Amino acid sequence: MEYKDRTLDKGKLGELLQGLLKDSEVWAPVLDGDQAFFRKISSEEDVSWEFGNTVIPPHELMLPQAEVLFRFEKRGQDIKLSDEPDTVKRTIIGIRPCDVHGILLLDTALKENVDDPYYVKKREGTTLISLMCSNPGPNCFCSSLGTGPDLDPGSGADLMLIDLGERFYVRVLSEKGQGIVNGLGGLFSEPSDADRKAAARCKEKVEQGIGRTLELEGVPQVLEGMFDSDYWVKISRKCIGCGTCTYLCPTCYCFDVVDNCSHPDGERVRCWDSCTYPSFTLLAGGHNPRPTIAERYRQKIYHKFKFAFDRYDKPLCVGCGRCLDSCPVNLDIVRVISELRGGP
């Protein structure tokens, strides 16, 4: 299918949202104080279009912080299992390109060998309408990883909006996105050559505004020989193992599974977990193969920049900068990787 880009006057944003709301829930950035979070919205007035990035990436709509996998009931000698598949259709509008790539990486990891049915069901029912950044944050480095500020067809999003001032340039990235444009065709206009050039200038401006870079060439090879290095003890002295970096990361997907029981019934719940927590690898007999923060921090770096390359030929990092913005001890992953490349 040939995709045909369009423009959308900002005065028609409300009509666009109402059109989307006819077929799905719509989730968009909403300000809470000076921070933005994805929330379910009902009108244009709920939405904030002026934000850096949301505190929590929107992958939580497909991989929730906690979700019931199934419920169980015991009646005599019989046990009845029941589940409630999530069939809700959702549209996420305003998702940044880096977070789109985060979801694309989750697609790879959670569909590897065997599909994660809970994730896949929600993912298939989700439409992604991305919004190009206008003012990248001080810790963004997406351009180093090819995860922003632009998106191409096949990147995981369905549409991308580029702010041209009084209107948005609407880049169509998938058949689903083309279907939205076709279905709401009266809202959109044919872009002019000037619109196309303006969209290209927006991309160039954002790229020039990204002040941090991350060079990954040779990093997996360096890590190959550093597993037993004293560097991990040195660099992890700052880390307090709080898990903030993993909970705010759009590509982290580690989880725990617990049974909440209220005799004779109960439910099995999947919830986020973190490789930086001591309990993450604690075995039933009391042994922990990663007893210190040095080993746990090493695991995080290896997972993202060694094992991911081995399995997917790409890192589990999209350069969103959330871990840099929120780390309480300023443990800078860009600096860590730069030091690794220098062979500490």
PDB file of N, CA and C in Angstrom, residues 201-270:
ATOM      1  N   ARG A 201      12.914  20.479   8.058  1.00  0.00           N
ATOM      2  CA  ARG A 201      13.659  21.437   8.893  1.00  0.00           C
ATOM      3  C   ARG A 201      13.416  21.173  10.372  1.00  0.00           C
ATOM      4  N   CYS A 202      12.196  20.768  10.732  1.00  0.00           N
ATOM      5  CA  CYS A 202      11.912  20.430  12.130  1.00  0.00           C
ATOM      6  C   CYS A 202      12.816  19.305  12.605  1.00  0.00           C
ATOM      7  N   LYS A 203      12.961  18.282  11.781  1.00  0.00           N
ATOM      8  CA  LYS A 203      13.831  17.163  12.131  1.00  0.00           C
ATOM      9  C   LYS A 203      15.262  17.637  12.320  1.00  0.00           C
ATOM     10  N   GLU A 204      15.751  18.457  11.408  1.00  0.00           N
ATOM     11  CA  GLU A 204      17.130  18.953  11.499  1.00  0.00           C
ATOM     12  C   GLU A 204      17.326  19.778  12.769  1.00  0.00           C
ATOM     13  N   LYS A 205      16.331  20.614  13.097  1.00  0.00           N
ATOM     14  CA  LYS A 205      16.434  21.446  14.297  1.00  0.00           C
ATOM     15  C   LYS A 205      16.524  20.596  15.551  1.00  0.00           C
ATOM     16  N   VAL A 206      15.677  19.556  15.624  1.00  0.00           N
ATOM     17  CA  VAL A 206      15.695  18.689  16.803  1.00  0.00           C
ATOM     18  C   VAL A 206      17.026  17.953  16.901  1.00  0.00           C
ATOM     19  N   GLU A 207      17.521  17.439  15.782  1.00  0.00           N
ATOM     20  CA  GLU A 207      18.807  16.732  15.789  1.00  0.00           C
ATOM     21  C   GLU A 207      19.924  17.640  16.283  1.00  0.00           C
ATOM     22  N   GLN A 208      19.897  18.889  15.870  1.00  0.00           N
ATOM     23  CA  GLN A 208      20.923  19.828  16.315  1.00  0.00           C
ATOM     24  C   GLN A 208      20.798  20.158  17.797  1.00  0.00           C
ATOM     25  N   GLY A 209      19.577  20.003  18.348  1.00  0.00           N
ATOM     26  CA  GLY A 209      19.357  20.308  19.752  1.00  0.00           C
ATOM     27  C   GLY A 209      19.662  19.166  20.705  1.00  0.00           C
ATOM     28  N   ILE A 210      19.972  17.996  20.159  1.00  0.00           N
ATOM     29  CA  ILE A 210      20.312  16.850  21.015  1.00  0.00           C
ATOM     30  C   ILE A 210      21.783  16.957  21.392  1.00  0.00           C
ATOM     31  N   GLY A 211      22.017  17.217  22.674  1.00  0.00           N
ATOM     32  CA  GLY A 211      23.364  17.550  23.105  1.00  0.00           C
ATOM     33  C   GLY A 211      24.226  16.384  23.543  1.00  0.00           C
ATOM     34  N   ARG A 212      23.644  15.221  23.742  1.00  0.00           N
ATOM     35  CA  ARG A 212      24.422  14.078  24.230  1.00  0.00           C
ATOM     36  C   ARG A 212      24.517  13.016  23.142  1.00  0.00           C
ATOM     37  N   THR A 213      25.603  12.292  23.183  1.00  0.00           N
ATOM     38  CA  THR A 213      25.807  11.209  22.221  1.00  0.00           C
ATOM     39  C   THR A 213      26.279   9.960  22.953  1.00  0.00           C
ATOM     40  N   LEU A 214      25.962   8.815  22.361  1.00  0.00           N
ATOM     41  CA  LEU A 214      26.399   7.531  22.906  1.00  0.00           C
ATOM     42  C   LEU A 214      26.955   6.698  21.766  1.00  0.00           C
ATOM     43  N   GLU A 215      28.229   6.397  21.843  1.00  0.00           N
ATOM     44  CA  GLU A 215      28.891   5.593  20.819  1.00  0.00           C
ATOM     45  C   GLU A 215      28.993   4.154  21.316  1.00  0.00           C
ATOM     46  N   LEU A 216      28.359   3.235  20.559  1.00  0.00           N
ATOM     47  CA  LEU A 216      28.317   1.838  20.989  1.00  0.00           C
ATOM     48  C   LEU A 216      29.244   0.926  20.199  1.00  0.00           C
ATOM     49  N   GLU A 217      29.944   1.453  19.227  1.00  0.00           N
ATOM     50  CA  GLU A 217      30.818   0.598  18.426  1.00  0.00           C
ATOM     51  C   GLU A 217      31.876  -0.063  19.310  1.00  0.00           C
ATOM     52  N   GLY A 218      31.932  -1.364  19.249  1.00  0.00           N
ATOM     53  CA  GLY A 218      32.923  -2.127  20.001  1.00  0.00           C
ATOM     54  C   GLY A 218      32.531  -2.460  21.425  1.00  0.00           C
ATOM     55  N   VAL A 219      31.420  -1.918  21.929  1.00  0.00           N
ATOM     56  CA  VAL A 219      31.037  -2.146  23.324  1.00  0.00           C
ATOM     57  C   VAL A 219      30.764  -3.625  23.619  1.00  0.00           C
ATOM     58  N   PRO A 220      29.998  -4.341  22.783  1.00  0.00           N
ATOM     59  CA  PRO A 220      29.786  -5.773  23.083  1.00  0.00           C
ATOM     60  C   PRO A 220      31.091  -6.555  23.137  1.00  0.00           C
ATOM     61  N   GLN A 221      32.043  -6.197  22.298  1.00  0.00           N
ATOM     62  CA  GLN A 221      33.326  -6.892  22.278  1.00  0.00           C
ATOM     63  C   GLN A 221      34.133  -6.575  23.541  1.00  0.00           C
ATOM     64  N   VAL A 222      34.060  -5.315  23.996  1.00  0.00           N
ATOM     65  CA  VAL A 222      34.745  -4.948  25.236  1.00  0.00           C
ATOM     66  C   VAL A 222      34.145  -5.707  26.418  1.00  0.00           C
ATOM     67  N   LEU A 223      32.816  -5.773  26.461  1.00  0.00           N
ATOM     68  CA  LEU A 223      32.150  -6.465  27.566  1.00  0.00           C
ATOM     69  C   LEU A 223      32.461  -7.962  27.570  1.00  0.00           C
ATOM     70  N   GLU A 224      32.778  -8.499  26.416  1.00  0.00           N
ATOM     71  CA  GLU A 224      33.113  -9.927  26.315  1.00  0.00           C
ATOM     72  C   GLU A 224      34.203 -10.324  27.303  1.00  0.00           C
ATOM     73  N   GLY A 225      35.144  -9.407  27.519  1.00  0.00           N
ATOM     74  CA  GLY A 225      36.263  -9.735  28.386  1.00  0.00           C
ATOM     75  C   GLY A 225      36.262  -9.034  29.727  1.00  0.00           C
ATOM     76  N   MET A 226      35.121  -8.445  30.103  1.00  0.00           N
ATOM     77  CA  MET A 226      35.095  -7.645  31.335  1.00  0.00           C
ATOM     78  C   MET A 226      34.212  -8.212  32.433  1.00  0.00           C
ATOM     79  N   PHE A 227      33.736  -9.417  32.266  1.00  0.00           N
ATOM     80  CA  PHE A 227      32.772  -9.953  33.223  1.00  0.00           C
ATOM     81  C   PHE A 227      33.327  -9.975  34.643  1.00  0.00           C
ATOM     82  N   ASP A 228      34.592 -10.319  34.790  1.00  0.00           N
ATOM     83  CA  ASP A 228      35.204 -10.425  36.125  1.00  0.00           C
ATOM     84  C   ASP A 228      36.036  -9.201  36.485  1.00  0.00           C
ATOM     85  N   SER A 229      35.850  -8.106  35.772  1.00  0.00           N
ATOM     86  CA  SER A 229      36.633  -6.895  36.019  1.00  0.00           C
ATOM     87  C   SER A 229      36.254  -6.229  37.341  1.00  0.00           C
ATOM     88  N   ASP A 230      37.262  -5.598  37.978  1.00  0.00           N
ATOM     89  CA  ASP A 230      37.004  -4.824  39.196  1.00  0.00           C
ATOM     90  C   ASP A 230      36.217  -3.551  38.905  1.00  0.00           C
ATOM     91  N   TYR A 231      36.057  -3.235  37.633  1.00  0.00           N
ATOM     92  CA  TYR A 231      35.344  -2.017  37.260  1.00  0.00           C
ATOM     93  C   TYR A 231      33.928  -2.008  37.824  1.00  0.00           C
ATOM     94  N   TRP A 232      33.286  -3.170  37.902  1.00  0.00           N
ATOM     95  CA  TRP A 232      31.899  -3.221  38.354  1.00  0.00           C
ATOM     96  C   TRP A 232      31.772  -2.852  39.828  1.00  0.00           C
ATOM     97  N   VAL A 233      32.764  -3.202  40.611  1.00  0.00           N
ATOM     98  CA  VAL A 233      32.777  -2.791  42.022  1.00  0.00           C
ATOM     99  C   VAL A 233      32.954  -1.284  42.116  1.00  0.00           C
ATOM    100  N   LYS A 234      33.863  -0.763  41.311  1.00  0.00           N
ATOM    101  CA  LYS A 234      34.137   0.675  41.321  1.00  0.00           C
ATOM    102  C   LYS A 234      32.917   1.494  40.910  1.00  0.00           C
ATOM    103  N   ILE A 235      32.307   1.146  39.797  1.00  0.00           N
ATOM    104  CA  ILE A 235      31.230   1.975  39.256  1.00  0.00           C
ATOM    105  C   ILE A 235      29.945   1.823  40.053  1.00  0.00           C
ATOM    106  N   SER A 236      29.755   0.686  40.699  1.00  0.00           N
ATOM    107  CA  SER A 236      28.497   0.441  41.415  1.00  0.00           C
ATOM    108  C   SER A 236      28.489   1.022  42.821  1.00  0.00           C
ATOM    109  N   ARG A 237      29.596   1.610  43.256  1.00  0.00           N
ATOM    110  CA  ARG A 237      29.625   2.172  44.614  1.00  0.00           C
ATOM    111  C   ARG A 237      28.586   3.269  44.793  1.00  0.00           C
ATOM    112  N   LYS A 238      28.254   3.955  43.711  1.00  0.00           N
ATOM    113  CA  LYS A 238      27.248   5.016  43.799  1.00  0.00           C
ATOM    114  C   LYS A 238      25.827   4.448  43.810  1.00  0.00           C
ATOM    115  N   CYS A 239      25.640   3.300  43.194  1.00  0.00           N
ATOM    116  CA  CYS A 239      24.290   2.768  42.993  1.00  0.00           C
ATOM    117  C   CYS A 239      23.683   2.312  44.311  1.00  0.00           C
ATOM    118  N   ILE A 240      22.438   2.725  44.557  1.00  0.00           N
ATOM    119  CA  ILE A 240      21.757   2.320  45.785  1.00  0.00           C
ATOM    120  C   ILE A 240      20.716   1.237  45.519  1.00  0.00           C
ATOM    121  N   GLY A 241      20.657   0.755  44.277  1.00  0.00           N
ATOM    122  CA  GLY A 241      19.764  -0.354  43.956  1.00  0.00           C
ATOM    123  C   GLY A 241      18.295  -0.024  44.107  1.00  0.00           C
ATOM    124  N   CYS A 242      17.911   1.224  43.842  1.00  0.00           N
ATOM    125  CA  CYS A 242      16.530   1.642  44.063  1.00  0.00           C
ATOM    126  C   CYS A 242      15.583   1.157  42.964  1.00  0.00           C
ATOM    127  N   GLY A 243      16.129   0.823  41.783  1.00  0.00           N
ATOM    128  CA  GLY A 243      15.304   0.328  40.684  1.00  0.00           C
ATOM    129  C   GLY A 243      14.649   1.410  39.845  1.00  0.00           C
ATOM    130  N   THR A 244      14.908   2.678  40.153  1.00  0.00           N
ATOM    131  CA  THR A 244      14.273   3.765  39.390  1.00  0.00           C
ATOM    132  C   THR A 244      14.584   3.665  37.905  1.00  0.00           C
ATOM    133  N   CYS A 245      15.832   3.400  37.571  1.00  0.00           N
ATOM    134  CA  CYS A 245      16.237   3.357  36.160  1.00  0.00           C
ATOM    135  C   CYS A 245      15.497   2.257  35.405  1.00  0.00           C
ATOM    136  N   THR A 246      15.272   1.119  36.038  1.00  0.00           N
ATOM    137  CA  THR A 246      14.607   0.018  35.350  1.00  0.00           C
ATOM    138  C   THR A 246      13.098   0.241  35.257  1.00  0.00           C
ATOM    139  N   TYR A 247      12.509   0.838  36.283  1.00  0.00           N
ATOM    140  CA  TYR A 247      11.063   1.059  36.271  1.00  0.00           C
ATOM    141  C   TYR A 247      10.661   2.147  35.280  1.00  0.00           C
ATOM    142  N   LEU A 248      11.595   3.045  34.952  1.00  0.00           N
ATOM    143  CA  LEU A 248      11.288   4.117  34.006  1.00  0.00           C
ATOM    144  C   LEU A 248      11.815   3.822  32.609  1.00  0.00           C
ATOM    145  N   CYS A 249      12.402   2.669  32.426  1.00  0.00           N
ATOM    146  CA  CYS A 249      13.005   2.331  31.138  1.00  0.00           C
ATOM    147  C   CYS A 249      11.958   1.743  30.187  1.00  0.00           C
ATOM    148  N   PRO A 250      11.864   2.260  28.955  1.00  0.00           N
ATOM    149  CA  PRO A 250      10.868   1.727  28.022  1.00  0.00           C
ATOM    150  C   PRO A 250      11.200   0.356  27.455  1.00  0.00           C
ATOM    151  N   THR A 251      12.390  -0.171  27.754  1.00  0.00           N
ATOM    152  CA  THR A 251      12.745  -1.493  27.222  1.00  0.00           C
ATOM    153  C   THR A 251      12.925  -2.549  28.297  1.00  0.00           C
ATOM    154  N   CYS A 252      12.771  -2.197  29.570  1.00  0.00           N
ATOM    155  CA  CYS A 252      12.884  -3.199  30.633  1.00  0.00           C
ATOM    156  C   CYS A 252      11.572  -3.963  30.756  1.00  0.00           C
ATOM    157  N   TYR A 253      11.667  -5.274  30.862  1.00  0.00           N
ATOM    158  CA  TYR A 253      10.453  -6.092  30.917  1.00  0.00           C
ATOM    159  C   TYR A 253      10.547  -7.204  31.954  1.00  0.00           C
ATOM    160  N   CYS A 254      11.482  -7.140  32.876  1.00  0.00           N
ATOM    161  CA  CYS A 254      11.587  -8.164  33.920  1.00  0.00           C
ATOM    162  C   CYS A 254      10.353  -8.109  34.824  1.00  0.00           C
ATOM    163  N   PHE A 255       9.897  -9.278  35.254  1.00  0.00           N
ATOM    164  CA  PHE A 255       8.698  -9.318  36.081  1.00  0.00           C
ATOM    165  C   PHE A 255       8.782 -10.450  37.089  1.00  0.00           C
ATOM    166  N   ASP A 256       7.920 -10.368  38.078  1.00  0.00           N
ATOM    167  CA  ASP A 256       7.739 -11.420  39.069  1.00  0.00           C
ATOM    168  C   ASP A 256       6.293 -11.901  38.949  1.00  0.00           C
ATOM    169  N   VAL A 257       6.034 -13.090  39.421  1.00  0.00           N
ATOM    170  CA  VAL A 257       4.683 -13.644  39.427  1.00  0.00           C
ATOM    171  C   VAL A 257       4.373 -14.090  40.853  1.00  0.00           C
ATOM    172  N   VAL A 258       3.256 -13.612  41.381  1.00  0.00           N
ATOM    173  CA  VAL A 258       2.870 -13.947  42.758  1.00  0.00           C
ATOM    174  C   VAL A 258       1.418 -14.414  42.777  1.00  0.00           C
ATOM    175  N   ASP A 259       1.091 -15.247  43.746  1.00  0.00           N
ATOM    176  CA  ASP A 259      -0.279 -15.683  43.969  1.00  0.00           C
ATOM    177  C   ASP A 259      -0.838 -14.947  45.179  1.00  0.00           C
ATOM    178  N   ASN A 260      -1.914 -14.210  44.952  1.00  0.00           N
ATOM    179  CA  ASN A 260      -2.637 -13.570  46.048  1.00  0.00           C
ATOM    180  C   ASN A 260      -3.807 -14.480  46.431  1.00  0.00           C
ATOM    181  N   CYS A 261      -3.740 -15.026  47.623  1.00  0.00           N
ATOM    182  CA  CYS A 261      -4.729 -16.032  48.022  1.00  0.00           C
ATOM    183  C   CYS A 261      -5.618 -15.519  49.148  1.00  0.00           C
ATOM    184  N   SER A 262      -6.883 -15.799  49.004  1.00  0.00           N
ATOM    185  CA  SER A 262      -7.868 -15.553  50.051  1.00  0.00           C
ATOM    186  C   SER A 262      -8.711 -16.818  50.111  1.00  0.00           C
ATOM    187  N   HIS A 263      -8.255 -17.761  50.905  1.00  0.00           N
ATOM    188  CA  HIS A 263      -8.771 -19.131  50.912  1.00  0.00           C
ATOM    189  C   HIS A 263     -10.288 -19.167  50.821  1.00  0.00           C
ATOM    190  N   PRO A 264     -10.850 -19.943  49.885  1.00  0.00           N
ATOM    191  CA  PRO A 264     -10.192 -20.918  49.006  1.00  0.00           C
ATOM    192  C   PRO A 264      -9.902 -20.374  47.594  1.00  0.00           C
ATOM    193  N   ASP A 265     -10.022 -19.052  47.402  1.00  0.00           N
ATOM    194  CA  ASP A 265      -9.858 -18.468  46.083  1.00  0.00           C
ATOM    195  C   ASP A 265      -8.573 -17.646  46.024  1.00  0.00           C
ATOM    196  N   GLY A 266      -8.265 -17.213  44.823  1.00  0.00           N
ATOM    197  CA  GLY A 266      -7.084 -16.375  44.679  1.00  0.00           C
ATOM    198  C   GLY A 266      -6.869 -15.960  43.246  1.00  0.00           C
ATOM    199  N   GLU A 267      -5.757 -15.284  43.015  1.00  0.00           N
ATOM    200  CA  GLU A 267      -5.424 -14.827  41.680  1.00  0.00           C
ATOM    201  C   GLU A 267      -3.917 -14.826  41.500  1.00  0.00           C
ATOM    202  N   ARG A 268      -3.491 -15.074  40.288  1.00  0.00           N
ATOM    203  CA  ARG A 268      -2.070 -15.018  39.947  1.00  0.00           C
ATOM    204  C   ARG A 268      -1.797 -13.685  39.255  1.00  0.00           C
ATOM    205  N   VAL A 269      -0.828 -12.955  39.788  1.00  0.00           N
ATOM    206  CA  VAL A 269      -0.556 -11.590  39.340  1.00  0.00           C
ATOM    207  C   VAL A 269       0.881 -11.490  38.833  1.00  0.00           C
ATOM    208  N   ARG A 270       1.030 -10.863  37.684  1.00  0.00           N
ATOM    209  CA  ARG A 270       2.362 -10.531  37.176  1.00  0.00           C
ATOM    210  C   ARG A 270       2.624  -9.060  37.481  1.00  0.00           C
TER     211      ARG A 270
END
